[in-house]
PDB file of C-alpha atoms and ligand atoms in Angstrom:
ATOM      1  CA  MET A   1    -232.127  54.831  92.798  1.00 95.00           C
ATOM      2  CA  ASP A   2    -228.908  53.108  91.747  1.00 96.00           C
ATOM      3  CA  GLY A   3    -225.371  53.633  92.955  1.00 97.00           C
ATOM      4  CA  ASN A   4    -225.623  53.666  96.750  1.00 97.00           C
ATOM      5  CA  GLY A   5    -223.168  50.813  97.228  1.00 97.00           C
ATOM      6  CA  ARG A   6    -220.569  52.164  94.816  1.00 97.00           C
ATOM      7  CA  TRP A   7    -220.892  55.634  96.319  1.00 98.00           C
ATOM      8  CA  ALA A   8    -220.075  54.213  99.754  1.00 97.00           C
ATOM      9  CA  THR A   9    -217.286  51.887  98.609  1.00 97.00           C
ATOM     10  CA  ALA A  10    -215.561  54.751  96.777  1.00 98.00           C
ATOM     11  CA  ARG A  11    -215.432  56.593 100.102  1.00 98.00           C
ATOM     12  CA  GLY A  12    -214.203  53.660 102.164  1.00 98.00           C
ATOM     13  CA  LEU A  13    -217.583  53.311 103.871  1.00 98.00           C
ATOM     14  CA  ASN A  14    -219.782  50.248 104.171  1.00 97.00           C
ATOM     15  CA  ARG A  15    -222.665  49.839 101.742  1.00 97.00           C
ATOM     16  CA  LEU A  16    -225.288  50.643 104.323  1.00 97.00           C
ATOM     17  CA  ALA A  17    -223.798  54.128 104.685  1.00 98.00           C
ATOM     18  CA  GLY A  18    -224.560  54.541 100.983  1.00 98.00           C
ATOM     19  CA  HIS A  19    -228.154  53.450 101.481  1.00 98.00           C
ATOM     20  CA  ARG A  20    -228.501  55.936 104.336  1.00 98.00           C
ATOM     21  CA  LYS A  21    -227.193  58.689 102.090  1.00 98.00           C
ATOM     22  CA  GLY A  22    -229.566  57.458  99.397  1.00 98.00           C
ATOM     23  CA  VAL A  23    -232.534  58.166 101.643  1.00 97.00           C
ATOM     24  CA  GLU A  24    -231.490  61.829 101.718  1.00 97.00           C
ATOM     25  CA  ALA A  25    -231.483  61.889  97.924  1.00 98.00           C
ATOM     26  CA  ALA A  26    -234.962  60.341  97.918  1.00 97.00           C
ATOM     27  CA  ARG A  27    -236.149  63.088 100.235  1.00 96.00           C
ATOM     28  CA  ARG A  28    -234.651  65.793  97.984  1.00 97.00           C
ATOM     29  CA  VAL A  29    -236.414  64.356  94.958  1.00 97.00           C
ATOM     30  CA  ILE A  30    -239.743  63.962  96.766  1.00 97.00           C
ATOM     31  CA  GLU A  31    -239.556  67.579  97.939  1.00 96.00           C
ATOM     32  CA  ALA A  32    -238.664  68.918  94.492  1.00 97.00           C
ATOM     33  CA  ALA A  33    -241.142  66.800  92.524  1.00 96.00           C
ATOM     34  CA  PRO A  34    -244.401  68.747  93.086  1.00 96.00           C
ATOM     35  CA  THR A  35    -242.780  72.066  92.167  1.00 95.00           C
ATOM     36  CA  LEU A  36    -241.565  70.484  88.918  1.00 96.00           C
ATOM     37  CA  GLY A  37    -245.052  69.327  87.954  1.00 95.00           C
ATOM     38  CA  ILE A  38    -244.550  65.661  88.845  1.00 97.00           C
ATOM     39  CA  ARG A  39    -247.695  64.001  90.184  1.00 96.00           C
ATOM     40  CA  THR A  40    -246.558  60.389  90.486  1.00 97.00           C
ATOM     41  CA  LEU A  41    -243.072  59.235  91.422  1.00 97.00           C
ATOM     42  CA  THR A  42    -242.115  55.572  91.669  1.00 97.00           C
ATOM     43  CA  LEU A  43    -238.884  54.767  93.498  1.00 98.00           C
ATOM     44  CA  TYR A  44    -237.217  51.384  93.046  1.00 97.00           C
ATOM     45  CA  ALA A  45    -236.026  50.687  96.593  1.00 97.00           C
ATOM     46  CA  PHE A  46    -235.629  46.903  96.745  1.00 97.00           C
ATOM     47  CA  SER A  47    -236.048  44.430  93.912  1.00 97.00           C
ATOM     48  CA  SER A  48    -237.011  40.794  94.334  1.00 96.00           C
ATOM     49  CA  ASP A  49    -233.523  39.927  93.084  1.00 96.00           C
ATOM     50  CA  ASN A  50    -231.981  42.018  95.863  1.00 97.00           C
ATOM     51  CA  TRP A  51    -232.722  39.121  98.268  1.00 97.00           C
ATOM     52  CA  ARG A  52    -229.502  37.715  96.816  1.00 97.00           C
ATOM     53  CA  ARG A  53    -227.499  40.308  98.716  1.00 96.00           C
ATOM     54  CA  PRO A  54    -225.859  39.567 102.097  1.00 96.00           C
ATOM     55  CA  MET A  55    -228.398  39.263 104.907  1.00 96.00           C
ATOM     56  CA  GLU A  56    -227.021  42.287 106.769  1.00 97.00           C
ATOM     57  CA  GLU A  57    -227.457  44.534 103.750  1.00 97.00           C
ATOM     58  CA  VAL A  58    -231.012  43.303 103.152  1.00 98.00           C
ATOM     59  CA  ALA A  59    -231.900  43.804 106.816  1.00 98.00           C
ATOM     60  CA  GLY A  60    -230.298  47.246 106.701  1.00 98.00           C
ATOM     61  CA  ILE A  61    -232.284  48.376 103.654  1.00 98.00           C
ATOM     62  CA  LEU A  62    -235.593  47.068 105.030  1.00 98.00           C
ATOM     63  CA  GLY A  63    -234.807  48.597 108.418  1.00 98.00           C
ATOM     64  CA  LEU A  64    -234.196  51.989 106.793  1.00 98.00           C
ATOM     65  CA  LEU A  65    -237.479  51.694 104.946  1.00 98.00           C
ATOM     66  CA  GLN A  66    -239.369  50.930 108.139  1.00 98.00           C
ATOM     67  CA  TYR A  67    -237.621  53.690 110.061  1.00 98.00           C
ATOM     68  CA  TYR A  68    -238.353  56.378 107.501  1.00 97.00           C
ATOM     69  CA  LEU A  69    -241.913  55.289 106.853  1.00 97.00           C
ATOM     70  CA  GLU A  70    -242.623  55.562 110.578  1.00 97.00           C
ATOM     71  CA  ARG A  71    -240.724  58.804 110.972  1.00 97.00           C
ATOM     72  CA  GLU A  72    -241.918  60.675 107.902  1.00 96.00           C
ATOM     73  CA  THR A  73    -245.596  59.744 107.687  1.00 97.00           C
ATOM     74  CA  ASP A  74    -246.803  62.827 109.571  1.00 97.00           C
ATOM     75  CA  ARG A  75    -244.702  65.065 107.344  1.00 97.00           C
ATOM     76  CA  CYS A  76    -246.127  63.361 104.267  1.00 97.00           C
ATOM     77  CA  VAL A  77    -249.664  64.062 105.472  1.00 98.00           C
ATOM     78  CA  GLU A  78    -248.778  67.725 106.114  1.00 97.00           C
ATOM     79  CA  ASN A  79    -247.377  68.030 102.596  1.00 97.00           C
ATOM     80  CA  GLY A  80    -250.134  66.115 100.821  1.00 98.00           C
ATOM     81  CA  ILE A  81    -247.909  63.193  99.854  1.00 98.00           C
ATOM     82  CA  ARG A  82    -249.640  59.886  99.352  1.00 97.00           C
ATOM     83  CA  VAL A  83    -247.362  56.903  99.915  1.00 97.00           C
ATOM     84  CA  SER A  84    -247.990  53.442  98.595  1.00 95.00           C
ATOM     85  CA  VAL A  85    -245.794  50.419  98.204  1.00 96.00           C
ATOM     86  CA  ILE A  86    -245.849  48.075  95.218  1.00 94.00           C
ATOM     87  CA  GLY A  87    -244.467  44.554  95.193  1.00 95.00           C
ATOM     88  CA  ARG A  88    -244.788  41.451  97.330  1.00 94.00           C
ATOM     89  CA  ARG A  89    -245.474  41.668 101.026  1.00 95.00           C
ATOM     90  CA  ASP A  90    -245.517  38.051 102.089  1.00 95.00           C
ATOM     91  CA  ARG A  91    -241.725  37.844 102.455  1.00 97.00           C
ATOM     92  CA  LEU A  92    -241.224  41.102 104.364  1.00 98.00           C
ATOM     93  CA  PRO A  93    -240.688  41.159 108.131  1.00 98.00           C
ATOM     94  CA  PRO A  94    -244.072  41.853 109.794  1.00 98.00           C
ATOM     95  CA  GLU A  95    -242.869  45.112 111.341  1.00 98.00           C
ATOM     96  CA  VAL A  96    -241.972  46.414 107.888  1.00 98.00           C
ATOM     97  CA  THR A  97    -245.377  45.412 106.502  1.00 98.00           C
ATOM     98  CA  ALA A  98    -247.042  47.115 109.466  1.00 98.00           C
ATOM     99  CA  ALA A  99    -245.128  50.340 108.769  1.00 98.00           C
ATOM    100  CA  ILE A 100    -246.143  50.160 105.100  1.00 98.00           C
ATOM    101  CA  VAL A 101    -249.825  49.647 105.898  1.00 97.00           C
ATOM    102  CA  ALA A 102    -249.804  52.452 108.483  1.00 98.00           C
ATOM    103  CA  ALA A 103    -248.162  54.909 106.045  1.00 97.00           C
ATOM    104  CA  GLU A 104    -250.542  53.961 103.251  1.00 97.00           C
ATOM    105  CA  GLN A 105    -253.598  54.371 105.428  1.00 97.00           C
ATOM    106  CA  ALA A 106    -252.499  57.662 106.972  1.00 98.00           C
ATOM    107  CA  THR A 107    -251.702  59.235 103.579  1.00 97.00           C
ATOM    108  CA  SER A 108    -254.469  57.689 101.472  1.00 96.00           C
ATOM    109  CA  ALA A 109    -256.382  60.959 100.985  1.00 97.00           C
ATOM    110  CA  CYS A 110    -253.318  63.027 100.024  1.00 97.00           C
ATOM    111  CA  THR A 111    -253.332  64.378  96.483  1.00 96.00           C
ATOM    112  CA  GLN A 112    -250.295  66.620  95.990  1.00 97.00           C
ATOM    113  CA  LEU A 113    -247.900  63.867  94.982  1.00 97.00           C
ATOM    114  CA  HIS A 114    -248.213  60.088  94.843  1.00 97.00           C
ATOM    115  CA  VAL A 115    -244.976  58.406  95.879  1.00 97.00           C
ATOM    116  CA  ARG A 116    -244.921  54.711  95.054  1.00 96.00           C
ATOM    117  CA  ILE A 117    -242.077  52.731  96.565  1.00 97.00           C
ATOM    118  CA  ALA A 118    -241.230  49.426  94.911  1.00 97.00           C
ATOM    119  CA  VAL A 119    -240.220  46.872  97.558  1.00 97.00           C
ATOM    120  CA  ASP A 120    -239.627  43.157  96.890  1.00 97.00           C
ATOM    121  CA  TYR A 121    -240.655  44.182  93.406  1.00 96.00           C
ATOM    122  CA  SER A 122    -240.310  42.205  90.186  1.00 96.00           C
ATOM    123  CA  SER A 123    -242.120  43.508  87.143  1.00 95.00           C
ATOM    124  CA  ARG A 124    -242.120  40.050  85.574  1.00 95.00           C
ATOM    125  CA  ASP A 125    -243.793  38.581  88.644  1.00 93.00           C
ATOM    126  CA  MET A 126    -246.362  41.386  88.670  1.00 91.00           C
ATOM    127  CA  ILE A 127    -247.178  40.743  85.012  1.00 92.00           C
ATOM    128  CA  LEU A 128    -247.404  37.020  85.606  1.00 90.00           C
ATOM    129  CA  GLN A 129    -249.691  37.492  88.582  1.00 86.00           C
ATOM    130  CA  ALA A 130    -251.972  39.830  86.642  1.00 85.00           C
ATOM    131  CA  ALA A 131    -251.969  37.497  83.632  1.00 86.00           C
ATOM    132  CA  GLN A 132    -253.217  34.640  85.781  1.00 84.00           C
ATOM    133  CA  GLN A 133    -256.348  36.635  86.632  1.00 81.00           C
ATOM    134  CA  CYS A 134    -257.279  38.178  83.378  1.00 77.00           C
ATOM    135  CA  ALA A 135    -257.818  35.987  80.328  1.00 77.00           C
ATOM    136  CA  GLY A 136    -259.657  38.075  77.733  1.00 78.00           C
ATOM    137  CA  TRP A 137    -259.229  41.366  79.557  1.00 80.00           C
ATOM    138  CA  SER A 138    -258.439  44.682  77.913  1.00 83.00           C
ATOM    139  CA  ARG A 139    -255.157  46.518  78.425  1.00 83.00           C
ATOM    140  CA  ASP A 140    -256.886  48.880  80.849  1.00 82.00           C
ATOM    141  CA  ASN A 141    -258.181  46.024  82.967  1.00 82.00           C
ATOM    142  CA  PHE A 142    -254.756  44.478  82.907  1.00 83.00           C
ATOM    143  CA  ALA A 143    -253.262  47.738  84.219  1.00 83.00           C
ATOM    144  CA  ILE A 144    -255.778  47.636  87.050  1.00 82.00           C
ATOM    145  CA  ALA A 145    -254.712  44.087  87.890  1.00 81.00           C
ATOM    146  CA  LEU A 146    -251.073  45.203  87.849  1.00 82.00           C
ATOM    147  CA  GLY A 147    -251.832  48.200  90.023  1.00 74.00           C
ATOM    148  CA  ASN A 148    -253.925  46.211  92.469  1.00 63.00           C
ATOM    149  CA  SER A 149    -250.874  44.767  94.016  1.00 56.00           C
ATOM    150  CA  ASP A 150    -250.174  48.195  95.468  1.00 54.00           C
ATOM    151  CA  HIS A 151    -253.025  47.194  97.776  1.00 57.00           C
ATOM    152  CA  GLY A 152    -254.807  50.441  97.073  1.00 56.00           C
ATOM    153  CA  GLY A 153    -256.659  49.363  93.957  1.00 63.00           C
ATOM    154  CA  THR A 154    -255.103  52.122  91.818  1.00 75.00           C
ATOM    155  CA  PRO A 155    -254.417  51.175  88.199  1.00 79.00           C
ATOM    156  CA  ALA A 156    -250.708  50.998  87.437  1.00 86.00           C
ATOM    157  CA  PRO A 157    -249.916  54.357  85.791  1.00 90.00           C
ATOM    158  CA  ASP A 158    -248.003  54.476  82.524  1.00 92.00           C
ATOM    159  CA  VAL A 159    -244.500  55.787  83.063  1.00 96.00           C
ATOM    160  CA  ASP A 160    -243.658  59.024  81.224  1.00 97.00           C
ATOM    161  CA  LEU A 161    -240.010  59.228  82.234  1.00 97.00           C
ATOM    162  CA  LEU A 162    -237.835  56.401  83.500  1.00 98.00           C
ATOM    163  CA  LEU A 163    -234.733  57.817  85.157  1.00 98.00           C
ATOM    164  CA  ARG A 164    -231.871  55.580  86.229  1.00 98.00           C
ATOM    165  CA  THR A 165    -228.865  56.814  88.178  1.00 98.00           C
ATOM    166  CA  GLY A 166    -225.553  55.024  88.719  1.00 98.00           C
ATOM    167  CA  GLY A 167    -224.478  54.655  85.082  1.00 97.00           C
ATOM    168  CA  GLU A 168    -226.153  51.332  84.281  1.00 97.00           C
ATOM    169  CA  LYS A 169    -228.276  51.268  81.153  1.00 97.00           C
ATOM    170  CA  ARG A 170    -230.864  48.604  81.822  1.00 97.00           C
ATOM    171  CA  LEU A 171    -234.357  48.252  83.244  1.00 96.00           C
ATOM    172  CA  SER A 172    -233.631  45.534  85.846  1.00 97.00           C
ATOM    173  CA  ASP A 173    -237.183  44.154  85.970  1.00 96.00           C
ATOM    174  CA  PHE A 174    -238.772  47.528  86.796  1.00 97.00           C
ATOM    175  CA  LEU A 175    -242.221  48.547  85.469  1.00 95.00           C
ATOM    176  CA  LEU A 176    -241.827  46.669  82.174  1.00 95.00           C
ATOM    177  CA  TRP A 177    -245.485  46.930  81.169  1.00 92.00           C
ATOM    178  CA  GLU A 178    -245.844  50.513  82.391  1.00 94.00           C
ATOM    179  CA  CYS A 179    -242.733  51.645  80.508  1.00 96.00           C
ATOM    180  CA  ALA A 180    -244.105  50.689  77.083  1.00 93.00           C
ATOM    181  CA  TYR A 181    -243.780  54.322  75.929  1.00 95.00           C
ATOM    182  CA  ALA A 182    -241.580  55.705  78.673  1.00 97.00           C
ATOM    183  CA  GLU A 183    -238.819  58.090  77.716  1.00 97.00           C
ATOM    184  CA  LEU A 184    -235.561  56.703  79.097  1.00 97.00           C
ATOM    185  CA  TYR A 185    -232.948  58.826  80.823  1.00 98.00           C
ATOM    186  CA  PHE A 186    -229.677  57.497  82.165  1.00 98.00           C
ATOM    187  CA  THR A 187    -227.168  59.410  84.222  1.00 98.00           C
ATOM    188  CA  ASP A 188    -223.795  58.464  85.691  1.00 98.00           C
ATOM    189  CA  ARG A 189    -224.652  60.359  88.868  1.00 98.00           C
ATOM    190  CA  MET A 190    -224.686  57.995  91.873  1.00 98.00           C
ATOM    191  CA  TRP A 191    -228.038  58.122  93.648  1.00 98.00           C
ATOM    192  CA  PRO A 192    -226.699  59.594  96.937  1.00 98.00           C
ATOM    193  CA  ASP A 193    -225.411  62.618  94.963  1.00 98.00           C
ATOM    194  CA  PHE A 194    -228.629  63.101  93.000  1.00 97.00           C
ATOM    195  CA  CYS A 195    -230.225  66.497  93.603  1.00 97.00           C
ATOM    196  CA  ALA A 196    -233.100  68.689  92.428  1.00 96.00           C
ATOM    197  CA  GLU A 197    -230.934  70.188  89.648  1.00 96.00           C
ATOM    198  CA  ASP A 198    -230.309  66.697  88.270  1.00 97.00           C
ATOM    199  CA  LEU A 199    -234.040  66.065  88.276  1.00 97.00           C
ATOM    200  CA  GLU A 200    -234.601  69.338  86.448  1.00 97.00           C
ATOM    201  CA  ALA A 201    -232.005  68.395  83.832  1.00 97.00           C
ATOM    202  CA  ALA A 202    -233.792  65.086  83.266  1.00 97.00           C
ATOM    203  CA  LEU A 203    -237.119  66.866  82.902  1.00 97.00           C
ATOM    204  CA  GLN A 204    -235.606  69.341  80.462  1.00 97.00           C
ATOM    205  CA  SER A 205    -234.411  66.464  78.324  1.00 97.00           C
ATOM    206  CA  PHE A 206    -237.840  64.846  78.621  1.00 97.00           C
ATOM    207  CA  ARG A 207    -239.646  68.003  77.507  1.00 96.00           C
ATOM    208  CA  ALA A 208    -237.452  68.294  74.422  1.00 95.00           C
ATOM    209  CA  ARG A 209    -238.519  64.886  73.160  1.00 95.00           C
ATOM    210  CA  GLU A 210    -241.262  64.323  70.644  1.00 94.00           C
ATOM    211  CA  ARG A 211    -243.583  61.647  71.956  1.00 92.00           C
ATOM    212  CA  ARG A 212    -245.515  60.065  69.118  1.00 89.00           C
ATOM    213  CA  PHE A 213    -246.820  56.844  70.716  1.00 89.00           C
ATOM    214  CA  GLY A 214    -246.480  55.071  67.390  1.00 85.00           C
ATOM    215  CA  ALA A 215    -248.313  57.785  65.422  1.00 85.00           C
ATOM    216  CA  VAL A 216    -246.858  60.461  63.147  1.00 82.00           C
ATOM    217  CA  PRO A 217    -245.869  63.954  64.294  1.00 81.00           C
ATOM    218  CA  ALA A 218    -248.851  66.174  65.100  1.00 76.00           C
ATOM    219  CA  PRO A 219    -249.488  68.781  62.355  1.00 72.00           C
ATOM    220  CA  LEU A 220    -248.711  72.331  63.380  1.00 67.00           C
ATOM    221  CA  LEU A 221    -251.898  74.023  64.495  1.00 65.00           C
ATOM    222  CA  PRO A 222    -252.663  77.221  62.561  1.00 63.00           C
ATOM    223  CA  ALA A 223    -252.201  80.332  64.625  1.00 65.00           C
ATOM    224  CA  ILE A 224    -255.591  81.762  65.518  1.00 65.00           C
ATOM    225  CA  SER A 225    -255.951  85.391  66.479  1.00 62.00           C
ATOM    226  CA  PHE A 226    -259.017  87.292  67.504  1.00 65.00           C
TER     227      PHE A 226
HETATM  228  C1  LIG B 301    -229.403  51.059  94.837  1.00 52.73           C
HETATM  229  O1  LIG B 301    -228.047  51.095  95.093  1.00 52.73           O
HETATM  230  C2  LIG B 301    -230.249  50.775  96.040  1.00 52.73           C
HETATM  231  C3  LIG B 301    -230.787  49.403  96.145  1.00 52.73           C
HETATM  232  C4  LIG B 301    -230.840  48.505  95.214  1.00 52.73           C
HETATM  233  C5  LIG B 301    -231.328  49.040  97.447  1.00 52.73           C
HETATM  234  P1  LIG B 301    -227.182  49.766  94.956  1.00 52.73           P
HETATM  235  O2  LIG B 301    -227.136  49.107  96.292  1.00 52.73           O
HETATM  236  O3  LIG B 301    -227.651  48.938  93.819  1.00 52.73           O
HETATM  237  O4  LIG B 301    -225.761  50.400  94.635  1.00 52.73           O
HETATM  238  P2  LIG B 301    -224.632  49.808  93.673  1.00 52.73           P
HETATM  239  O5  LIG B 301    -225.261  49.556  92.324  1.00 52.73           O
HETATM  240  O6  LIG B 301    -224.105  48.564  94.307  1.00 52.73           O
HETATM  241  O7  LIG B 301    -223.626  50.919  93.632  1.00 52.73           O
HETATM  242 MG1  LIG B 302    -227.082  48.687  91.812  1.00 52.73          MG
END
């Protein structure tokens, strides 16, 4: 979800106005996702490096997160949207953590779409934390250790499509392990302007790709008719 700040600055607004607009884009994407066949959607809301931003911006972003978690949880339950948050919790204000826990608990049985929100998230830290627990473990066990920090015990899912808005072409410490075979898609669209059509365009590009996972192309199956 990149480009909120630049979107706002280009319009003479303060950066927080861009983050507010970014929430609307997140809602559009969450609403469109199930109809486009997406079952898991991970949104990068606040990275561990984002603590370097001015205090007011950090407080603004975390405040927006708390506000929308509290406000939208009932709607998520109605629409079958499970919400979980990945990343560290020990540095978040307690009221934000409380909103996270409440949203996770209320939506835990929802199965239509799993929305994972990365908050105080660093993929390197997640990998390091998992590595400290798991000498001799398999890749699958490692993924469970990575996923455990979403506090729901779900294994970290492999990413199929990594989509970055805002024109930057980098991963910025996001889901490094999970993106081992992710298809990458970059768009210049600023996140606040991102809409369902943009998501569809990304999925169209994704579907046109041949995913080989290190193997060779699958042989064409003979046509069988009865
Ligand atoms: C992404 O927008 C949202 C967060 C990281 C919270 P940015 O705030 O990174 O926007 P730009 O990159 O400065 O435009
Ligand atoms: Mg940015």
